[in-house]
């Protein structure tokens, strides 16, 4: 068992901030999928026949919110925390890949072509994935 403790910044961030961000993603996927599509791929149209994809993404966002909010409250074991964070990191990499693909397909990969949603969502993912 690891005796190292979770650094206070990470403990605070993943206990309070990350769950709120994930809940925002869950809301978009469950209740405003049109907004989710327009925000990241404004030239695309929401297809109701693909709602299952949005619900799967929303479910993942709920799981991330739950794990991020509960884990730091129930363990100070750094090894356990690192294992969970690595799993969440893999999810963030998939999110970055999706953002990159959306930008590429719509000819907005160059930063000069980014919308405020691109900057907010993409920048948020980069910060969460690489910075935190």
mmCIF file of C-alpha atoms in Angstrom:
data_model
loop_
_atom_site.group_PDB
_atom_site.id
_atom_site.type_symbol
_atom_site.label_atom_id
_atom_site.label_comp_id
_atom_site.label_asym_id
_atom_site.label_seq_id
_atom_site.Cartn_x
_atom_site.Cartn_y
_atom_site.Cartn_z
ATOM 1 C CA UNK A 1 0.000 0.000 0.000
ATOM 2 C CA UNK A 2 1.165 3.459 -0.837
ATOM 3 C CA UNK A 3 1.649 5.863 2.031
ATOM 4 C CA UNK A 4 1.887 8.927 -0.219
ATOM 5 C CA UNK A 5 -0.978 11.373 -0.010
ATOM 6 C CA UNK A 6 -2.844 13.093 -2.795
ATOM 7 C CA UNK A 7 -1.531 16.651 -3.339
ATOM 8 C CA UNK A 8 -4.022 19.246 -2.001
ATOM 9 C CA UNK A 9 -4.542 20.976 -5.372
ATOM 10 C CA UNK A 10 -5.454 17.705 -7.092
ATOM 11 C CA UNK A 11 -7.602 16.632 -4.175
ATOM 12 C CA UNK A 12 -9.577 19.893 -4.369
ATOM 13 C CA UNK A 13 -9.744 19.969 -8.165
ATOM 14 C CA UNK A 14 -10.961 16.408 -8.609
ATOM 15 C CA UNK A 15 -13.274 16.541 -5.590
ATOM 16 C CA UNK A 16 -15.079 19.778 -6.533
ATOM 17 C CA UNK A 17 -14.221 21.195 -9.981
ATOM 18 C CA UNK A 18 -13.956 18.101 -12.194
ATOM 19 C CA UNK A 19 -17.373 16.722 -11.134
ATOM 20 C CA UNK A 20 -19.045 20.019 -12.065
ATOM 21 C CA UNK A 21 -17.365 20.033 -15.470
ATOM 22 C CA UNK A 22 -18.417 16.421 -16.042
ATOM 23 C CA UNK A 23 -22.000 17.185 -14.976
ATOM 24 C CA UNK A 24 -22.058 19.962 -17.583
ATOM 25 C CA UNK A 25 -21.070 17.414 -20.213
ATOM 26 C CA UNK A 26 -23.727 14.995 -18.985
ATOM 27 C CA UNK A 27 -26.361 17.725 -19.195
ATOM 28 C CA UNK A 28 -25.418 18.555 -22.791
ATOM 29 C CA UNK A 29 -25.466 14.920 -23.871
ATOM 30 C CA UNK A 30 -28.768 14.031 -22.200
ATOM 31 C CA UNK A 31 -30.754 17.254 -22.470
ATOM 32 C CA UNK A 32 -29.160 19.427 -25.165
ATOM 33 C CA UNK A 33 -27.490 17.193 -27.762
ATOM 34 C CA UNK A 34 -28.176 19.818 -30.430
ATOM 35 C CA UNK A 35 -26.144 22.289 -28.376
ATOM 36 C CA UNK A 36 -23.368 19.718 -28.012
ATOM 37 C CA UNK A 37 -23.214 19.235 -31.784
ATOM 38 C CA UNK A 38 -23.416 22.925 -32.645
ATOM 39 C CA UNK A 39 -20.797 23.787 -30.021
ATOM 40 C CA UNK A 40 -18.147 21.456 -31.400
ATOM 41 C CA UNK A 41 -19.202 20.929 -35.008
ATOM 42 C CA UNK A 42 -21.288 23.941 -36.085
ATOM 43 C CA UNK A 43 -21.485 22.756 -39.691
ATOM 44 C CA UNK A 44 -23.049 19.467 -38.577
ATOM 45 C CA UNK A 45 -26.647 18.629 -37.793
ATOM 46 C CA UNK A 46 -27.859 16.599 -34.840
ATOM 47 C CA UNK A 47 -29.254 13.230 -35.928
ATOM 48 C CA UNK A 48 -31.870 11.923 -33.454
ATOM 49 C CA UNK A 49 -31.204 8.381 -34.719
ATOM 50 C CA UNK A 50 -27.807 8.628 -33.035
ATOM 51 C CA UNK A 51 -29.143 9.598 -29.612
ATOM 52 C CA UNK A 52 -27.659 6.402 -28.166
ATOM 53 C CA UNK A 53 -24.180 7.854 -28.706
ATOM 54 C CA UNK A 54 -25.100 10.956 -26.733
ATOM 55 C CA UNK A 55 -26.573 8.875 -23.926
ATOM 56 C CA UNK A 56 -23.413 6.750 -23.779
ATOM 57 C CA UNK A 57 -21.308 9.919 -23.596
ATOM 58 C CA UNK A 58 -23.631 11.350 -20.968
ATOM 59 C CA UNK A 59 -23.346 8.151 -18.947
ATOM 60 C CA UNK A 60 -19.567 8.334 -19.095
ATOM 61 C CA UNK A 61 -19.717 11.961 -17.946
ATOM 62 C CA UNK A 62 -21.913 10.927 -14.991
ATOM 63 C CA UNK A 63 -19.447 8.171 -14.096
ATOM 64 C CA UNK A 64 -16.555 10.636 -14.244
ATOM 65 C CA UNK A 65 -18.471 13.079 -12.026
ATOM 66 C CA UNK A 66 -19.293 10.361 -9.502
ATOM 67 C CA UNK A 67 -15.784 8.895 -9.381
ATOM 68 C CA UNK A 68 -14.144 12.320 -9.180
ATOM 69 C CA UNK A 69 -16.467 13.490 -6.425
ATOM 70 C CA UNK A 70 -16.482 10.320 -4.311
ATOM 71 C CA UNK A 71 -12.972 8.870 -4.617
ATOM 72 C CA UNK A 72 -11.073 11.680 -2.824
ATOM 73 C CA UNK A 73 -13.624 11.539 0.010
ATOM 74 C CA UNK A 74 -13.116 7.824 0.630
ATOM 75 C CA UNK A 75 -9.421 7.171 0.177
ATOM 76 C CA UNK A 76 -6.163 8.943 0.688
ATOM 77 C CA UNK A 77 -4.288 6.066 -0.924
ATOM 78 C CA UNK A 78 -2.267 7.620 -3.727
ATOM 79 C CA UNK A 79 -1.926 4.361 -5.664
ATOM 80 C CA UNK A 80 -5.691 3.874 -5.839
ATOM 81 C CA UNK A 81 -6.110 7.507 -6.814
ATOM 82 C CA UNK A 82 -3.493 7.248 -9.578
ATOM 83 C CA UNK A 83 -5.150 4.151 -11.050
ATOM 84 C CA UNK A 84 -8.523 5.898 -11.254
ATOM 85 C CA UNK A 85 -6.965 9.079 -12.618
ATOM 86 C CA UNK A 86 -5.213 7.096 -15.347
ATOM 87 C CA UNK A 87 -8.582 5.667 -16.409
ATOM 88 C CA UNK A 88 -10.039 9.179 -16.517
ATOM 89 C CA UNK A 89 -6.961 10.322 -18.454
ATOM 90 C CA UNK A 90 -7.739 7.707 -21.129
ATOM 91 C CA UNK A 91 -11.261 9.127 -21.386
ATOM 92 C CA UNK A 92 -9.840 12.640 -21.738
ATOM 93 C CA UNK A 93 -7.538 11.484 -24.536
ATOM 94 C CA UNK A 94 -10.568 10.103 -26.377
ATOM 95 C CA UNK A 95 -12.307 13.453 -25.869
ATOM 96 C CA UNK A 96 -9.323 15.322 -27.289
ATOM 97 C CA UNK A 97 -9.284 12.970 -30.253
ATOM 98 C CA UNK A 98 -12.961 13.684 -30.907
ATOM 99 C CA UNK A 99 -12.422 17.430 -30.715
ATOM 100 C CA UNK A 100 -9.446 17.194 -33.055
ATOM 101 C CA UNK A 101 -11.424 15.111 -35.560
ATOM 102 C CA UNK A 102 -14.348 17.551 -35.458
ATOM 103 C CA UNK A 103 -12.043 20.508 -36.061
ATOM 104 C CA UNK A 104 -10.219 18.711 -38.881
ATOM 105 C CA UNK A 105 -13.390 17.573 -40.681
ATOM 106 C CA UNK A 106 -14.828 21.068 -40.655
ATOM 107 C CA UNK A 107 -11.647 22.824 -41.734
ATOM 108 C CA UNK A 108 -11.163 24.533 -38.383
ATOM 109 C CA UNK A 109 -8.005 22.782 -37.182
ATOM 110 C CA UNK A 110 -5.903 25.961 -37.393
ATOM 111 C CA UNK A 111 -6.296 28.021 -34.186
ATOM 112 C CA UNK A 112 -7.199 31.102 -36.262
ATOM 113 C CA UNK A 113 -10.411 29.300 -37.283
ATOM 114 C CA UNK A 114 -11.531 28.313 -33.789
ATOM 115 C CA UNK A 115 -14.830 29.486 -32.349
ATOM 116 C CA UNK A 116 -15.255 30.455 -28.700
ATOM 117 C CA UNK A 117 -16.754 26.980 -28.112
ATOM 118 C CA UNK A 118 -13.659 25.393 -29.660
ATOM 119 C CA UNK A 119 -11.421 27.412 -27.370
ATOM 120 C CA UNK A 120 -13.528 26.703 -24.294
ATOM 121 C CA UNK A 121 -14.060 22.999 -24.835
ATOM 122 C CA UNK A 122 -10.753 22.210 -26.494
ATOM 123 C CA UNK A 123 -8.791 24.396 -24.126
ATOM 124 C CA UNK A 124 -10.611 22.877 -21.180
ATOM 125 C CA UNK A 125 -9.748 19.381 -22.332
ATOM 126 C CA UNK A 126 -6.109 20.311 -22.910
ATOM 127 C CA UNK A 127 -5.896 21.869 -19.445
ATOM 128 C CA UNK A 128 -7.609 18.913 -17.781
ATOM 129 C CA UNK A 129 -5.639 16.311 -19.687
ATOM 130 C CA UNK A 130 -2.171 17.805 -19.780
ATOM 131 C CA UNK A 131 -2.176 20.559 -17.178
ATOM 132 C CA UNK A 132 -3.955 18.928 -14.275
#
